[in-house]
Amino acid sequence: MPKAEIRNRIRRLRFDHGEMTQQALAEQVGCTRQTIVLLEQERYVPSLALALRIARVFGESVEGVFELED
Amino acid sequence: MKVVLWGIAALTAGLAATALGVRALRVKSPPLDEPLPATPMQRLSRIGLLAGAVLSAGLVALVLYFGPEGTMEDDTVRIGFTLLLLAILGLFGLLSLRLSIWMRRGDVVDERDRAILSGSHALRSVAMLVTLAVWLIGLMESYQAEGAVPVYWLYFVFWSVLVVSMLAFPLGILFGYRRS
């Protein structure tokens, strides 16, 4: 599991949204909690569809959640 | 080498090919900050692998105890052997059914699970090919002088490839989760 070159703010955003649990986020975006854990640790790069769904849950743009590391 | 040993070598080689295939693709990375919760597909694979391994061990034990000819000639043993084989088929049929229901529902199996599942199918094909190759080499080496192979070996070749296929499937999934 190499570190992805894409950073994200999912953990921060979860806490800013009423301390949403990983399970709750997983259910809202249609993935497993394991995937959310790996996303937060930047060990997994999501598909565009999953990235869009995550961004929608937090009311952000994809760039507001994910960032390409230079 | 006795043909039955070639058979065991074939089974072992098939499963070893699965493990080696994943190991070769594995990337070393630092440990995770928190333990990963098991996914439903992971839990299902563990059950499938455990039950499949027990039933397969039963099959191998039966053949080793009665010998290949004894297994085929004695009706009771042959029926027992066939029932064990059907149990393995039934078990993996149920697991596959469960997986396909999850895939259709779309809220249990996610994109990462699907990628792991695809990798497992690819590994399973390699494992089956390796098993078949070792079996055929063994039969060729053992019966080349006679110029003919006893027909019951074909049945053993079939079930061993089937068993490897059934075991390599959950094994590939579990290795896939460790790797990805």
PDB file of C-alpha atoms in Angstrom:
ATOM      1  CA  MET A   1       0.000   0.000   0.000  1.00  0.00           C
ATOM      2  CA  PRO A   2       2.162   2.918  -1.144  1.00  0.00           C
ATOM      3  CA  LYS A   3       1.310   6.399   0.036  1.00  0.00           C
ATOM      4  CA  ALA A   4      -0.905   8.000  -2.557  1.00  0.00           C
ATOM      5  CA  GLU A   5       0.128  11.251  -4.181  1.00  0.00           C
ATOM      6  CA  ILE A   6      -3.283  12.616  -3.416  1.00  0.00           C
ATOM      7  CA  ARG A   7      -3.878  14.278  -0.081  1.00  0.00           C
ATOM      8  CA  ASN A   8      -7.329  14.650   1.422  1.00  0.00           C
ATOM      9  CA  ARG A   9      -9.141  16.372   4.280  1.00  0.00           C
ATOM     10  CA  ILE A  10     -11.722  13.675   4.927  1.00  0.00           C
ATOM     11  CA  ARG A  11     -10.884  13.197   8.610  1.00  0.00           C
ATOM     12  CA  ARG A  12     -10.982  16.951   9.259  1.00  0.00           C
ATOM     13  CA  LEU A  13     -14.256  17.343   7.364  1.00  0.00           C
ATOM     14  CA  ARG A  14     -15.837  14.446   9.249  1.00  0.00           C
ATOM     15  CA  PHE A  15     -15.141  16.121  12.557  1.00  0.00           C
ATOM     16  CA  ASP A  16     -16.364  19.459  11.231  1.00  0.00           C
ATOM     17  CA  HIS A  17     -19.636  17.776  10.259  1.00  0.00           C
ATOM     18  CA  GLY A  18     -20.810  16.824  13.720  1.00  0.00           C
ATOM     19  CA  GLU A  19     -18.050  14.292  14.323  1.00  0.00           C
ATOM     20  CA  MET A  20     -19.495  12.025  11.676  1.00  0.00           C
ATOM     21  CA  THR A  21     -18.313   8.437  12.140  1.00  0.00           C
ATOM     22  CA  GLN A  22     -16.387   6.568   9.481  1.00  0.00           C
ATOM     23  CA  GLN A  23     -19.270   4.101   9.283  1.00  0.00           C
ATOM     24  CA  ALA A  24     -21.811   6.878   8.724  1.00  0.00           C
ATOM     25  CA  LEU A  25     -19.706   8.363   5.943  1.00  0.00           C
ATOM     26  CA  ALA A  26     -19.181   4.927   4.388  1.00  0.00           C
ATOM     27  CA  GLU A  27     -22.937   4.323   4.337  1.00  0.00           C
ATOM     28  CA  GLN A  28     -23.635   7.716   2.788  1.00  0.00           C
ATOM     29  CA  VAL A  29     -21.126   7.318  -0.021  1.00  0.00           C
ATOM     30  CA  GLY A  30     -21.694   3.579  -0.593  1.00  0.00           C
ATOM     31  CA  CYS A  31     -18.384   2.048   0.388  1.00  0.00           C
ATOM     32  CA  THR A  32     -17.008  -0.007   3.272  1.00  0.00           C
ATOM     33  CA  ARG A  33     -15.584   1.482   6.463  1.00  0.00           C
ATOM     34  CA  GLN A  34     -12.272  -0.140   5.556  1.00  0.00           C
ATOM     35  CA  THR A  35     -12.109   2.012   2.429  1.00  0.00           C
ATOM     36  CA  ILE A  36     -12.755   5.162   4.490  1.00  0.00           C
ATOM     37  CA  VAL A  37      -9.944   4.203   6.905  1.00  0.00           C
ATOM     38  CA  LEU A  38      -7.547   3.682   3.983  1.00  0.00           C
ATOM     39  CA  LEU A  39      -8.658   6.933   2.348  1.00  0.00           C
ATOM     40  CA  GLU A  40      -8.024   8.898   5.533  1.00  0.00           C
ATOM     41  CA  GLN A  41      -4.574   7.377   5.844  1.00  0.00           C
ATOM     42  CA  GLU A  42      -3.983   8.223   2.165  1.00  0.00           C
ATOM     43  CA  ARG A  43      -3.340   4.611   1.276  1.00  0.00           C
ATOM     44  CA  TYR A  44      -6.071   4.433  -1.298  1.00  0.00           C
ATOM     45  CA  VAL A  45      -6.959   6.699  -4.193  1.00  0.00           C
ATOM     46  CA  PRO A  46     -10.710   6.687  -4.829  1.00  0.00           C
ATOM     47  CA  SER A  47     -12.404   6.574  -8.196  1.00  0.00           C
ATOM     48  CA  LEU A  48     -13.772   9.850  -9.510  1.00  0.00           C
ATOM     49  CA  ALA A  49     -17.310   8.696  -8.670  1.00  0.00           C
ATOM     50  CA  LEU A  50     -16.429   7.992  -5.036  1.00  0.00           C
ATOM     51  CA  ALA A  51     -14.491  11.266  -4.748  1.00  0.00           C
ATOM     52  CA  LEU A  52     -17.524  13.159  -6.065  1.00  0.00           C
ATOM     53  CA  ARG A  53     -19.858  11.391  -3.647  1.00  0.00           C
ATOM     54  CA  ILE A  54     -17.584  12.188  -0.687  1.00  0.00           C
ATOM     55  CA  ALA A  55     -17.333  15.829  -1.740  1.00  0.00           C
ATOM     56  CA  ARG A  56     -21.134  16.017  -2.055  1.00  0.00           C
ATOM     57  CA  VAL A  57     -21.661  14.659   1.471  1.00  0.00           C
ATOM     58  CA  PHE A  58     -19.482  17.464   2.871  1.00  0.00           C
ATOM     59  CA  GLY A  59     -20.936  20.096   0.532  1.00  0.00           C
ATOM     60  CA  GLU A  60     -17.524  20.757  -0.971  1.00  0.00           C
ATOM     61  CA  SER A  61     -16.001  20.597  -4.427  1.00  0.00           C
ATOM     62  CA  VAL A  62     -13.667  17.672  -5.177  1.00  0.00           C
ATOM     63  CA  GLU A  63     -10.724  20.090  -4.905  1.00  0.00           C
ATOM     64  CA  GLY A  64     -12.024  21.111  -1.494  1.00  0.00           C
ATOM     65  CA  VAL A  65     -11.574  17.550  -0.272  1.00  0.00           C
ATOM     66  CA  PHE A  66      -8.732  16.187  -2.387  1.00  0.00           C
ATOM     67  CA  GLU A  67      -5.493  17.792  -3.399  1.00  0.00           C
ATOM     68  CA  LEU A  68      -2.816  16.593  -5.781  1.00  0.00           C
ATOM     69  CA  GLU A  69       0.576  16.637  -4.079  1.00  0.00           C
ATOM     70  CA  ASP A  70       3.274  18.523  -6.033  1.00  0.00           C
TER      71      ASP A  70
ATOM     72  CA  MET B   1       7.488 -40.775  -8.074  1.00  0.00           C
ATOM     73  CA  LYS B   2       4.078 -42.269  -7.313  1.00  0.00           C
ATOM     74  CA  VAL B   3       1.240 -40.641  -9.197  1.00  0.00           C
ATOM     75  CA  VAL B   4      -0.634 -39.789  -5.995  1.00  0.00           C
ATOM     76  CA  LEU B   5       2.390 -37.759  -4.892  1.00  0.00           C
ATOM     77  CA  TRP B   6       2.247 -35.940  -8.211  1.00  0.00           C
ATOM     78  CA  GLY B   7      -1.363 -35.167  -7.379  1.00  0.00           C
ATOM     79  CA  ILE B   8      -0.433 -33.706  -4.000  1.00  0.00           C
ATOM     80  CA  ALA B   9       2.361 -31.768  -5.692  1.00  0.00           C
ATOM     81  CA  ALA B  10      -0.182 -30.427  -8.190  1.00  0.00           C
ATOM     82  CA  LEU B  11      -2.532 -29.246  -5.425  1.00  0.00           C
ATOM     83  CA  THR B  12       0.318 -27.670  -3.508  1.00  0.00           C
ATOM     84  CA  ALA B  13       1.755 -26.009  -6.598  1.00  0.00           C
ATOM     85  CA  GLY B  14      -1.618 -24.502  -7.474  1.00  0.00           C
ATOM     86  CA  LEU B  15      -2.068 -22.946  -4.056  1.00  0.00           C
ATOM     87  CA  ALA B  16       1.586 -21.904  -3.867  1.00  0.00           C
ATOM     88  CA  ALA B  17       1.166 -20.139  -7.210  1.00  0.00           C
ATOM     89  CA  THR B  18      -1.669 -18.109  -5.687  1.00  0.00           C
ATOM     90  CA  ALA B  19       0.420 -17.119  -2.682  1.00  0.00           C
ATOM     91  CA  LEU B  20       3.538 -16.363  -4.736  1.00  0.00           C
ATOM     92  CA  GLY B  21       1.529 -14.357  -7.255  1.00  0.00           C
ATOM     93  CA  VAL B  22       0.273 -12.039  -4.541  1.00  0.00           C
ATOM     94  CA  ARG B  23       3.617 -11.872  -2.762  1.00  0.00           C
ATOM     95  CA  ALA B  24       5.358 -10.822  -5.972  1.00  0.00           C
ATOM     96  CA  LEU B  25       2.893  -7.981  -6.410  1.00  0.00           C
ATOM     97  CA  ARG B  26       2.981  -6.909  -2.795  1.00  0.00           C
ATOM     98  CA  VAL B  27       4.331  -3.484  -1.969  1.00  0.00           C
ATOM     99  CA  LYS B  28       6.017  -2.914   1.390  1.00  0.00           C
ATOM    100  CA  SER B  29       4.554  -0.030   3.292  1.00  0.00           C
ATOM    101  CA  PRO B  30       4.609   1.334   6.828  1.00  0.00           C
ATOM    102  CA  PRO B  31       2.009  -0.043   9.273  1.00  0.00           C
ATOM    103  CA  LEU B  32      -1.409   1.539   9.391  1.00  0.00           C
ATOM    104  CA  ASP B  33      -2.264   4.089  12.094  1.00  0.00           C
ATOM    105  CA  GLU B  34      -5.331   2.109  13.143  1.00  0.00           C
ATOM    106  CA  PRO B  35      -6.449  -1.510  12.636  1.00  0.00           C
ATOM    107  CA  LEU B  36      -8.620  -2.111   9.597  1.00  0.00           C
ATOM    108  CA  PRO B  37     -12.164  -3.333  10.171  1.00  0.00           C
ATOM    109  CA  ALA B  38     -12.961  -6.462   8.157  1.00  0.00           C
ATOM    110  CA  THR B  39     -15.247  -5.974   5.174  1.00  0.00           C
ATOM    111  CA  PRO B  40     -18.244  -8.294   4.590  1.00  0.00           C
ATOM    112  CA  MET B  41     -16.424  -9.850   1.600  1.00  0.00           C
ATOM    113  CA  GLN B  42     -13.367 -10.480   3.744  1.00  0.00           C
ATOM    114  CA  ARG B  43     -15.444 -12.234   6.421  1.00  0.00           C
ATOM    115  CA  LEU B  44     -17.211 -14.322   3.783  1.00  0.00           C
ATOM    116  CA  SER B  45     -13.861 -15.335   2.249  1.00  0.00           C
ATOM    117  CA  ARG B  46     -12.510 -16.423   5.643  1.00  0.00           C
ATOM    118  CA  ILE B  47     -15.519 -18.680   6.189  1.00  0.00           C
ATOM    119  CA  GLY B  48     -15.245 -20.043   2.643  1.00  0.00           C
ATOM    120  CA  LEU B  49     -11.546 -20.728   2.943  1.00  0.00           C
ATOM    121  CA  LEU B  50     -11.881 -22.444   6.308  1.00  0.00           C
ATOM    122  CA  ALA B  51     -14.795 -24.665   5.292  1.00  0.00           C
ATOM    123  CA  GLY B  52     -13.252 -25.365   1.874  1.00  0.00           C
ATOM    124  CA  ALA B  53      -9.916 -26.318   3.443  1.00  0.00           C
ATOM    125  CA  VAL B  54     -11.585 -28.751   5.866  1.00  0.00           C
ATOM    126  CA  LEU B  55     -13.615 -30.424   3.101  1.00  0.00           C
ATOM    127  CA  SER B  56     -10.585 -30.560   0.772  1.00  0.00           C
ATOM    128  CA  ALA B  57      -8.475 -32.106   3.516  1.00  0.00           C
ATOM    129  CA  GLY B  58     -11.213 -34.736   3.861  1.00  0.00           C
ATOM    130  CA  LEU B  59     -10.990 -35.501   0.142  1.00  0.00           C
ATOM    131  CA  VAL B  60      -7.212 -35.810   0.196  1.00  0.00           C
ATOM    132  CA  ALA B  61      -7.328 -37.988   3.334  1.00  0.00           C
ATOM    133  CA  LEU B  62      -9.865 -40.296   1.681  1.00  0.00           C
ATOM    134  CA  VAL B  63      -7.693 -40.794  -1.396  1.00  0.00           C
ATOM    135  CA  LEU B  64      -4.536 -41.273   0.669  1.00  0.00           C
ATOM    136  CA  TYR B  65      -6.245 -43.836   2.911  1.00  0.00           C
ATOM    137  CA  PHE B  66      -8.005 -45.927   0.269  1.00  0.00           C
ATOM    138  CA  GLY B  67      -5.652 -45.221  -2.612  1.00  0.00           C
ATOM    139  CA  PRO B  68      -6.824 -43.905  -5.987  1.00  0.00           C
ATOM    140  CA  GLU B  69      -7.992 -47.290  -7.271  1.00  0.00           C
ATOM    141  CA  GLY B  70      -9.712 -48.165  -3.985  1.00  0.00           C
ATOM    142  CA  THR B  71     -11.541 -44.839  -4.021  1.00  0.00           C
ATOM    143  CA  MET B  72     -12.896 -45.514  -7.490  1.00  0.00           C
ATOM    144  CA  GLU B  73     -13.616 -49.250  -7.152  1.00  0.00           C
ATOM    145  CA  ASP B  74     -15.377 -49.314  -3.763  1.00  0.00           C
ATOM    146  CA  ASP B  75     -18.899 -47.917  -4.223  1.00  0.00           C
ATOM    147  CA  THR B  76     -19.230 -46.643  -0.645  1.00  0.00           C
ATOM    148  CA  VAL B  77     -15.916 -44.796  -0.782  1.00  0.00           C
ATOM    149  CA  ARG B  78     -16.718 -43.398  -4.220  1.00  0.00           C
ATOM    150  CA  ILE B  79     -20.070 -42.109  -3.013  1.00  0.00           C
ATOM    151  CA  GLY B  80     -18.422 -40.552   0.054  1.00  0.00           C
ATOM    152  CA  PHE B  81     -15.819 -38.953  -2.186  1.00  0.00           C
ATOM    153  CA  THR B  82     -18.478 -37.615  -4.546  1.00  0.00           C
ATOM    154  CA  LEU B  83     -20.568 -36.262  -1.646  1.00  0.00           C
ATOM    155  CA  LEU B  84     -17.537 -34.389  -0.274  1.00  0.00           C
ATOM    156  CA  LEU B  85     -16.896 -32.981  -3.734  1.00  0.00           C
ATOM    157  CA  LEU B  86     -20.543 -31.915  -4.027  1.00  0.00           C
ATOM    158  CA  ALA B  87     -20.320 -30.309  -0.567  1.00  0.00           C
ATOM    159  CA  ILE B  88     -17.359 -28.212  -1.754  1.00  0.00           C
ATOM    160  CA  LEU B  89     -19.237 -27.242  -4.901  1.00  0.00           C
ATOM    161  CA  GLY B  90     -22.346 -26.411  -2.866  1.00  0.00           C
ATOM    162  CA  LEU B  91     -20.377 -24.333  -0.383  1.00  0.00           C
ATOM    163  CA  PHE B  92     -18.726 -22.226  -3.049  1.00  0.00           C
ATOM    164  CA  GLY B  93     -21.977 -22.012  -4.981  1.00  0.00           C
ATOM    165  CA  LEU B  94     -23.564 -20.454  -1.891  1.00  0.00           C
ATOM    166  CA  LEU B  95     -20.630 -18.088  -1.397  1.00  0.00           C
ATOM    167  CA  SER B  96     -20.755 -17.018  -5.045  1.00  0.00           C
ATOM    168  CA  LEU B  97     -24.514 -16.494  -4.811  1.00  0.00           C
ATOM    169  CA  ARG B  98     -24.087 -14.345  -1.720  1.00  0.00           C
ATOM    170  CA  LEU B  99     -21.376 -12.314  -3.456  1.00  0.00           C
ATOM    171  CA  SER B 100     -23.446 -11.796  -6.589  1.00  0.00           C
ATOM    172  CA  ILE B 101     -26.413 -10.601  -4.461  1.00  0.00           C
ATOM    173  CA  TRP B 102     -24.104  -8.118  -2.730  1.00  0.00           C
ATOM    174  CA  MET B 103     -22.734  -6.968  -6.081  1.00  0.00           C
ATOM    175  CA  ARG B 104     -26.251  -6.331  -7.371  1.00  0.00           C
ATOM    176  CA  ARG B 105     -27.310  -4.507  -4.202  1.00  0.00           C
ATOM    177  CA  GLY B 106     -24.302  -2.230  -4.527  1.00  0.00           C
ATOM    178  CA  ASP B 107     -24.160  -1.108  -0.878  1.00  0.00           C
ATOM    179  CA  VAL B 108     -22.085  -3.956   0.611  1.00  0.00           C
ATOM    180  CA  VAL B 109     -19.306  -4.399  -1.921  1.00  0.00           C
ATOM    181  CA  ASP B 110     -17.517  -1.218  -2.983  1.00  0.00           C
ATOM    182  CA  GLU B 111     -15.088  -0.322  -5.783  1.00  0.00           C
ATOM    183  CA  ARG B 112     -12.062  -1.538  -3.827  1.00  0.00           C
ATOM    184  CA  ASP B 113     -13.725  -4.882  -3.103  1.00  0.00           C
ATOM    185  CA  ARG B 114     -14.517  -5.250  -6.803  1.00  0.00           C
ATOM    186  CA  ALA B 115     -10.880  -4.593  -7.773  1.00  0.00           C
ATOM    187  CA  ILE B 116      -9.718  -7.207  -5.236  1.00  0.00           C
ATOM    188  CA  LEU B 117     -12.291  -9.650  -6.602  1.00  0.00           C
ATOM    189  CA  SER B 118     -10.970  -9.188 -10.161  1.00  0.00           C
ATOM    190  CA  GLY B 119      -7.412  -9.825  -8.977  1.00  0.00           C
ATOM    191  CA  SER B 120      -8.581 -12.981  -7.241  1.00  0.00           C
ATOM    192  CA  HIS B 121     -10.148 -14.288 -10.457  1.00  0.00           C
ATOM    193  CA  ALA B 122      -6.869 -13.727 -12.320  1.00  0.00           C
ATOM    194  CA  LEU B 123      -4.868 -15.524  -9.623  1.00  0.00           C
ATOM    195  CA  ARG B 124      -7.335 -18.397  -9.618  1.00  0.00           C
ATOM    196  CA  SER B 125      -6.765 -18.929 -13.351  1.00  0.00           C
ATOM    197  CA  VAL B 126      -2.992 -19.088 -12.819  1.00  0.00           C
ATOM    198  CA  ALA B 127      -3.401 -21.526  -9.911  1.00  0.00           C
ATOM    199  CA  MET B 128      -5.610 -23.820 -12.020  1.00  0.00           C
ATOM    200  CA  LEU B 129      -3.141 -23.733 -14.890  1.00  0.00           C
ATOM    201  CA  VAL B 130      -0.209 -24.601 -12.615  1.00  0.00           C
ATOM    202  CA  THR B 131      -2.153 -27.482 -11.032  1.00  0.00           C
ATOM    203  CA  LEU B 132      -3.077 -28.892 -14.419  1.00  0.00           C
ATOM    204  CA  ALA B 133       0.503 -28.568 -15.671  1.00  0.00           C
ATOM    205  CA  VAL B 134       1.972 -30.434 -12.667  1.00  0.00           C
ATOM    206  CA  TRP B 135      -0.665 -33.173 -12.975  1.00  0.00           C
ATOM    207  CA  LEU B 136       0.017 -33.695 -16.670  1.00  0.00           C
ATOM    208  CA  ILE B 137       3.783 -33.758 -16.148  1.00  0.00           C
ATOM    209  CA  GLY B 138       3.259 -36.330 -13.380  1.00  0.00           C
ATOM    210  CA  LEU B 139       1.037 -38.579 -15.507  1.00  0.00           C
ATOM    211  CA  MET B 140       3.405 -38.287 -18.458  1.00  0.00           C
ATOM    212  CA  GLU B 141       6.423 -39.165 -16.313  1.00  0.00           C
ATOM    213  CA  SER B 142       4.624 -42.071 -14.633  1.00  0.00           C
ATOM    214  CA  TYR B 143       2.974 -43.701 -17.631  1.00  0.00           C
ATOM    215  CA  GLN B 144       5.177 -42.815 -20.587  1.00  0.00           C
ATOM    216  CA  ALA B 145       6.548 -46.362 -20.822  1.00  0.00           C
ATOM    217  CA  GLU B 146       3.068 -47.951 -20.788  1.00  0.00           C
ATOM    218  CA  GLY B 147       1.748 -45.509 -23.367  1.00  0.00           C
ATOM    219  CA  ALA B 148      -1.646 -45.284 -21.605  1.00  0.00           C
ATOM    220  CA  VAL B 149      -3.015 -43.644 -18.471  1.00  0.00           C
ATOM    221  CA  PRO B 150      -5.616 -45.392 -16.234  1.00  0.00           C
ATOM    222  CA  VAL B 151      -8.880 -43.585 -16.855  1.00  0.00           C
ATOM    223  CA  TYR B 152      -9.659 -42.883 -13.181  1.00  0.00           C
ATOM    224  CA  TRP B 153      -6.779 -40.379 -13.019  1.00  0.00           C
ATOM    225  CA  LEU B 154      -8.763 -38.050 -15.262  1.00  0.00           C
ATOM    226  CA  TYR B 155     -11.382 -37.790 -12.529  1.00  0.00           C
ATOM    227  CA  PHE B 156      -8.709 -36.909  -9.953  1.00  0.00           C
ATOM    228  CA  VAL B 157      -7.199 -34.322 -12.275  1.00  0.00           C
ATOM    229  CA  PHE B 158     -10.647 -32.759 -12.604  1.00  0.00           C
ATOM    230  CA  TRP B 159     -11.445 -32.581  -8.890  1.00  0.00           C
ATOM    231  CA  SER B 160      -8.022 -31.329  -7.898  1.00  0.00           C
ATOM    232  CA  VAL B 161      -8.219 -28.466 -10.400  1.00  0.00           C
ATOM    233  CA  LEU B 162     -11.699 -27.755  -9.055  1.00  0.00           C
ATOM    234  CA  VAL B 163     -10.540 -27.791  -5.446  1.00  0.00           C
ATOM    235  CA  VAL B 164      -7.609 -25.480  -6.222  1.00  0.00           C
ATOM    236  CA  SER B 165      -9.965 -23.163  -8.042  1.00  0.00           C
ATOM    237  CA  MET B 166     -12.347 -23.102  -5.060  1.00  0.00           C
ATOM    238  CA  LEU B 167      -9.581 -22.499  -2.508  1.00  0.00           C
ATOM    239  CA  ALA B 168      -7.612 -20.020  -4.610  1.00  0.00           C
ATOM    240  CA  PHE B 169     -10.682 -17.798  -4.898  1.00  0.00           C
ATOM    241  CA  PRO B 170     -11.072 -16.843  -1.190  1.00  0.00           C
ATOM    242  CA  LEU B 171      -7.310 -17.076  -0.720  1.00  0.00           C
ATOM    243  CA  GLY B 172      -6.780 -14.535  -3.503  1.00  0.00           C
ATOM    244  CA  ILE B 173      -9.377 -12.232  -1.954  1.00  0.00           C
ATOM    245  CA  LEU B 174      -7.772 -12.400   1.498  1.00  0.00           C
ATOM    246  CA  PHE B 175      -4.288 -11.817   0.083  1.00  0.00           C
ATOM    247  CA  GLY B 176      -5.746  -9.001  -2.008  1.00  0.00           C
ATOM    248  CA  TYR B 177      -6.957  -7.180   1.109  1.00  0.00           C
ATOM    249  CA  ARG B 178      -3.532  -7.510   2.684  1.00  0.00           C
ATOM    250  CA  ARG B 179      -1.897  -6.189  -0.436  1.00  0.00           C
ATOM    251  CA  SER B 180      -4.117  -3.314  -1.466  1.00  0.00           C
TER     252      SER B 180
END
